[in-house]
XYZ file of C-alpha atoms in Angstrom:
400
model
C 0.153 -0.014 0.248
C 1.341 3.348 -0.612
C 2.126 5.917 1.869
C 0.411 9.022 2.121
C 2.545 12.262 3.081
C 3.646 15.404 1.550
C 4.774 16.133 -1.933
C 8.312 15.392 -3.044
C 10.762 18.024 -3.647
C 11.853 18.774 -7.560
C 15.460 17.553 -5.898
C 14.447 13.795 -5.439
C 13.563 13.671 -9.578
C 16.628 13.246 -10.778
C 17.329 9.327 -11.282
C 15.482 8.234 -15.109
C 13.084 6.528 -12.974
C 12.088 9.621 -11.256
C 12.163 11.226 -14.509
C 9.434 8.819 -16.072
C 7.391 9.167 -13.406
C 7.072 12.795 -13.471
C 6.062 12.197 -17.144
C 3.387 10.175 -16.283
C 2.029 12.180 -13.804
C 2.092 15.189 -16.248
C 0.079 13.343 -18.857
C -2.051 11.838 -15.789
C -1.666 8.477 -16.615
C 0.014 7.444 -12.892
C -1.058 8.410 -9.899
C 1.013 7.831 -6.965
C 1.778 8.603 -3.353
C 5.096 9.580 -1.736
C 6.253 9.111 1.614
C 9.320 11.096 3.106
C 11.074 9.404 5.975
C 11.775 11.503 8.849
C 15.671 10.737 8.902
C 17.105 10.794 5.525
C 14.690 13.403 3.453
C 14.420 10.836 0.593
C 11.260 9.769 -1.374
C 10.090 6.151 -1.096
C 7.906 4.709 -4.136
C 5.710 1.896 -3.923
C 6.342 -1.576 -4.530
C 3.888 -1.029 -7.932
C 6.402 1.392 -9.573
C 9.466 -0.515 -8.346
C 8.350 -3.651 -10.056
C 6.824 -1.760 -13.415
C 10.447 0.195 -13.241
C 11.889 -2.763 -14.069
C 9.782 -3.794 -17.117
C 8.474 -0.700 -19.082
C 7.158 -2.666 -21.937
C 3.759 -1.833 -21.186
C 4.227 1.766 -22.086
C 3.981 1.170 -25.836
C 0.651 -0.377 -25.937
C -1.504 1.225 -22.915
C -1.438 5.120 -23.663
C -2.395 4.331 -27.508
C -5.154 1.891 -25.757
C -5.849 5.096 -23.635
C -6.201 7.784 -26.443
C -8.362 5.463 -28.590
C -10.839 5.066 -25.685
C -10.888 8.801 -25.088
C -11.235 9.503 -28.848
C -14.203 6.912 -29.230
C -16.009 9.185 -26.607
C -15.882 12.314 -28.892
C -16.366 10.447 -32.084
C -20.236 11.385 -33.430
C -21.945 8.316 -33.956
C -24.178 7.751 -37.018
C -27.518 6.777 -36.864
C -27.971 2.859 -36.959
C -29.292 1.421 -40.154
C -32.901 1.118 -40.265
C -33.453 3.361 -36.865
C -33.817 6.284 -39.054
C -36.413 8.380 -37.858
C -39.566 9.973 -40.201
C -42.316 10.206 -37.396
C -42.839 10.576 -34.191
C -44.288 7.539 -32.978
C -43.948 5.073 -29.324
C -40.938 3.515 -31.106
C -38.957 6.000 -30.060
C -39.387 5.384 -26.331
C -36.880 1.949 -26.872
C -34.010 3.981 -28.594
C -31.044 4.694 -26.649
C -29.721 8.018 -25.623
C -27.322 8.020 -28.561
C -29.749 6.632 -31.003
C -32.055 9.336 -30.323
C -29.264 12.049 -30.207
C -28.049 10.693 -33.716
C -31.445 9.641 -35.597
C -34.127 12.395 -34.282
C -34.347 15.707 -36.714
C -35.333 18.585 -34.261
C -37.467 19.993 -36.902
C -39.417 16.809 -37.389
C -39.862 16.984 -33.536
C -41.211 20.595 -33.719
C -43.480 19.800 -36.332
C -45.357 17.063 -34.283
C -44.569 18.475 -30.748
C -48.278 17.388 -30.228
C -46.890 13.669 -30.091
C -43.862 14.092 -28.475
C -46.092 14.907 -25.263
C -48.059 12.126 -26.033
C -45.140 9.601 -25.460
C -43.915 8.756 -21.902
C -40.065 9.634 -22.582
C -37.527 9.445 -19.816
C -36.078 12.690 -18.253
C -32.876 12.063 -20.181
C -34.845 11.435 -23.144
C -36.565 14.639 -23.133
C -33.135 16.323 -22.375
C -31.926 14.790 -25.877
C -34.889 16.213 -27.474
C -35.030 19.340 -26.007
C -31.308 19.713 -26.910
C -32.222 18.560 -30.489
C -35.183 21.488 -30.778
C -32.209 24.388 -29.611
C -30.084 23.440 -32.123
C -32.887 23.908 -34.962
C -33.829 27.120 -33.027
C -30.447 28.408 -31.235
C -32.306 32.237 -31.113
C -35.461 30.928 -29.429
C -38.360 28.678 -30.569
C -40.779 30.714 -32.768
C -44.447 31.261 -31.429
C -46.258 28.393 -33.569
C -43.757 26.166 -31.489
C -44.290 27.745 -28.238
C -48.318 27.511 -28.870
C -47.971 23.694 -28.974
C -45.324 23.255 -26.226
C -47.878 22.047 -23.783
C -46.165 19.807 -21.031
C -42.932 20.405 -23.021
C -42.822 23.811 -21.539
C -41.482 21.861 -18.275
C -38.503 20.676 -19.770
C -37.239 24.628 -20.908
C -35.401 27.140 -18.731
C -36.015 30.928 -17.533
C -32.780 31.679 -20.058
C -34.437 29.693 -22.771
C -37.942 31.722 -22.290
C -36.061 34.898 -22.079
C -35.243 34.637 -26.081
C -38.892 34.317 -26.987
C -41.502 36.559 -28.565
C -44.828 35.755 -26.806
C -48.148 37.859 -28.117
C -51.130 35.113 -27.190
C -52.809 35.542 -24.287
C -54.346 32.282 -24.716
C -50.645 30.562 -24.967
C -49.926 31.980 -21.763
C -53.080 30.628 -20.357
C -52.438 26.997 -21.482
C -48.848 27.232 -20.420
C -49.900 28.129 -16.804
C -52.449 25.552 -16.434
C -49.864 22.625 -17.883
C -47.053 24.269 -15.333
C -49.760 24.252 -12.004
C -48.291 22.318 -9.150
C -44.770 21.937 -11.141
C -42.700 23.645 -9.332
C -41.719 26.058 -12.345
C -42.430 29.298 -10.586
C -38.910 31.014 -12.094
C -40.286 29.605 -15.956
C -43.787 31.103 -15.201
C -42.149 34.898 -14.143
C -40.059 34.734 -17.211
C -42.970 33.717 -19.555
C -45.231 36.877 -17.834
C -42.091 39.134 -18.451
C -41.749 37.978 -21.824
C -45.376 37.919 -22.719
C -45.832 41.877 -20.789
C -42.490 43.197 -22.419
C -44.311 42.382 -25.976
C -47.667 45.088 -25.092
C -49.707 42.312 -23.924
C -52.071 42.550 -21.188
C -53.313 40.261 -18.449
C -57.273 39.329 -17.289
C -58.714 38.643 -14.209
C -58.551 34.717 -15.370
C -54.886 34.844 -15.655
C -54.147 36.477 -12.491
C -55.974 33.858 -10.965
C -54.279 31.327 -12.490
C -51.107 33.223 -11.132
C -52.225 32.765 -7.420
C -51.295 29.456 -7.528
C -47.102 29.857 -8.209
C -45.292 31.510 -6.244
C -44.846 35.732 -6.918
C -41.528 35.896 -8.559
C -43.530 37.817 -11.534
C -44.906 40.706 -9.428
C -42.753 42.835 -10.808
C -43.500 42.569 -14.229
C -47.019 43.470 -13.551
C -48.613 47.093 -14.131
C -49.779 49.115 -11.161
C -53.557 48.188 -12.529
C -52.664 44.758 -13.033
C -51.301 44.490 -9.171
C -54.298 45.845 -8.201
C -56.290 42.738 -9.191
C -53.738 40.277 -7.781
C -55.197 38.448 -4.657
C -54.328 39.757 -1.514
C -52.956 36.578 -0.041
C -50.149 36.433 -2.376
C -48.538 38.698 -0.127
C -48.225 35.988 2.633
C -45.459 34.263 0.435
C -43.473 37.133 -1.262
C -39.722 37.357 -0.920
C -37.820 40.183 -0.414
C -35.651 39.230 -3.718
C -39.457 38.929 -5.438
C -39.802 42.730 -5.122
C -36.353 43.966 -6.148
C -37.144 44.841 -9.365
C -40.242 46.918 -8.589
C -40.873 50.630 -9.204
C -41.941 52.848 -6.442
C -45.685 52.658 -8.437
C -45.839 48.859 -8.076
C -44.366 48.937 -4.425
C -47.043 51.177 -3.498
C -49.799 49.207 -4.687
C -48.051 46.160 -3.268
C -47.624 47.987 0.060
C -51.428 48.972 0.730
C -52.250 45.265 -0.332
C -49.582 44.274 2.436
C -51.028 46.554 5.206
C -54.654 45.256 4.591
C -53.668 41.578 4.841
C -51.154 42.110 8.221
C -54.061 44.455 9.665
C -54.430 42.018 12.533
C -50.822 41.938 13.251
C -48.783 44.219 15.614
C -45.406 44.833 17.030
C -42.250 42.501 15.808
C -44.946 40.047 13.985
C -46.169 42.814 11.577
C -43.185 44.523 11.123
C -41.452 41.046 10.198
C -44.167 40.834 7.417
C -44.806 44.259 6.511
C -40.712 45.284 5.690
C -40.243 43.836 2.112
C -42.832 46.104 1.474
C -41.959 49.520 3.049
C -40.463 50.811 -0.356
C -44.312 51.930 -0.786
C -45.120 53.348 2.554
C -45.839 57.025 3.159
C -44.435 59.306 5.467
C -47.663 58.938 7.957
C -47.002 55.008 7.667
C -43.090 55.558 8.286
C -44.396 57.644 11.511
C -46.763 55.116 12.947
C -43.499 52.955 12.911
C -41.691 55.681 14.900
C -44.525 55.567 17.582
C -44.305 51.721 17.753
C -40.288 52.105 18.585
C -39.603 50.221 15.403
C -36.057 50.378 14.289
C -35.484 50.141 10.228
C -31.834 48.350 9.155
C -30.169 50.431 6.680
C -30.800 48.128 3.898
C -34.654 48.479 4.232
C -34.110 52.595 4.875
C -32.500 52.989 1.537
C -35.390 51.384 -0.155
C -37.760 53.984 1.100
C -39.389 56.216 -1.171
C -37.419 59.551 -1.519
C -41.137 61.312 -1.385
C -41.704 59.686 1.987
C -38.723 60.224 3.863
C -37.744 64.108 2.571
C -40.292 65.431 5.292
C -38.919 63.612 8.110
C -37.110 65.598 11.090
C -33.942 64.601 12.191
C -35.291 63.558 15.208
C -37.570 61.363 13.411
C -34.933 59.679 11.191
C -32.905 59.217 14.489
C -35.741 57.553 15.935
C -36.101 55.390 12.819
C -32.969 54.083 12.343
C -32.565 53.450 16.095
C -28.876 51.782 16.581
C -28.191 51.886 12.811
C -27.969 55.590 12.771
C -24.523 55.711 11.857
C -25.361 54.009 8.496
C -26.503 57.604 7.491
C -22.662 58.538 6.772
C -21.848 55.597 4.274
C -24.941 56.888 2.424
C -24.810 60.575 2.628
C -23.968 60.510 -1.270
C -26.455 58.511 -2.306
C -30.197 58.792 -2.904
C -32.369 58.837 -0.615
C -30.082 59.827 2.229
C -28.545 62.476 0.110
C -31.667 64.404 -0.681
C -33.100 64.229 2.809
C -29.782 65.490 3.631
C -29.910 68.668 1.970
C -33.351 69.576 3.462
C -31.875 69.802 6.863
C -29.766 72.508 8.308
C -25.873 71.587 8.767
C -25.921 72.562 12.216
C -28.854 69.989 13.190
C -26.425 67.446 11.145
C -23.771 67.932 13.312
C -25.778 67.540 16.341
C -25.844 63.524 15.174
C -21.981 63.401 15.520
C -21.779 61.346 12.160
C -19.845 63.870 10.309
C -22.560 64.541 7.499
C -21.968 67.087 4.903
C -24.297 68.918 2.708
C -27.049 70.181 4.320
C -28.001 73.884 4.414
C -25.383 76.307 6.386
C -26.407 78.700 8.619
C -27.578 82.115 7.948
C -28.902 80.696 4.254
C -32.715 80.751 3.361
C -34.069 77.399 3.167
C -35.713 76.586 -0.401
C -37.981 73.919 -1.205
C -36.140 71.424 -2.648
C -37.908 70.991 -5.859
C -37.280 74.280 -6.566
C -33.609 74.044 -6.030
C -33.106 71.309 -8.089
C -35.036 73.042 -10.570
C -32.390 75.866 -10.532
C -29.118 73.441 -10.478
C -30.805 71.673 -13.492
C -31.718 68.534 -11.730
C -27.642 67.602 -10.523
C -27.068 66.214 -7.626
C -23.372 66.714 -7.940
C -23.797 70.279 -7.117
C -23.495 71.460 -3.285
C -26.102 72.789 -1.446
C -24.494 76.312 -1.066
C -24.660 76.542 -5.157
C -28.208 77.154 -5.114
C -27.516 80.414 -3.038
C -25.348 81.887 -5.718
C -28.377 82.622 -7.782
C -30.256 84.587 -5.041
C -28.770 88.030 -5.614
C -29.785 87.429 -9.545
C -32.932 86.739 -8.444
C -33.500 89.557 -5.908
C -32.622 92.109 -8.235
C -34.935 90.977 -10.667
C -37.498 91.300 -8.081
C -36.669 94.563 -7.549
C -36.560 95.486 -11.032
C -40.235 94.162 -11.770
């Protein structure tokens, strides 16, 4: 038995036998274990190597055999005589995987997809058939094929679906029906996204069908469509399901969640409503403050700017609680940056965080929207820049 020890140093590979060993190891044809004795530091080879080093006649044939076997694995096999496929029928079930690969034409499968769905193929066989279809349509399936996919839809991936052009609501409904209870939520979300990107609209029947799937599709829906989503859906929403939602969508979802969780209170309510706070209003945030609930900075950054701006420094201090120091790292990013612009610098200094960008003492306090209009909407200019136009404004007023 070979002894397990440290790898030998290059100094031990000086003899012809050791050189041969190094060559074989580099070609991955031999795997050996080395032992290094504590007193001499010399490598000890296994008895197998000692025996084969005396008779190396096997070297002339074994590498050739290994190479030939490797090449056989990469050869494209031709379809055996009599196995050519001219129609899709039950006989294909008895084809081996390599026979399916060699004998089936992807265009024939696409033409007879209804028959493919009627035959009890194994998962391995279905994988091969899908690969044949992908070879025919590398840029995505045509809508004529999508309409006839039926249960074959369960074999496609979200990446496949994002290549499609889906314009038929009936196609969407049929694919949703075959997907029910099948754990293909990601595929369903991709299907809905592709349909809506093409200008499609969902009706109430389709929205009801979607209720049986995990709501990873929510951010693909318009605010109007979200209004018809069943309220129970919000109970299974994960934070990542809302990552791509825009403020108008979050506003609808927040109100649905607020209504769904209205019988809860305290930490239980907060745990449920937290992913939806991107749609909360100023009054909703003040209600959380009164409940002594503290937001982490990740949630705080997702608040709507319009809801955050009216909050005072004291209110933000209570809302963040022990997470207040996170303002420093976010002072250059919206919505924290926009909130800072509305505060007096002296009040910001009282927090002891080193925040900058507030209104200097002695300057007029202008409405933020008015100031941004003066600055052309740019946030790269400091707050004091807006006041450089004040003399010109006053002069214009006096002249009028």
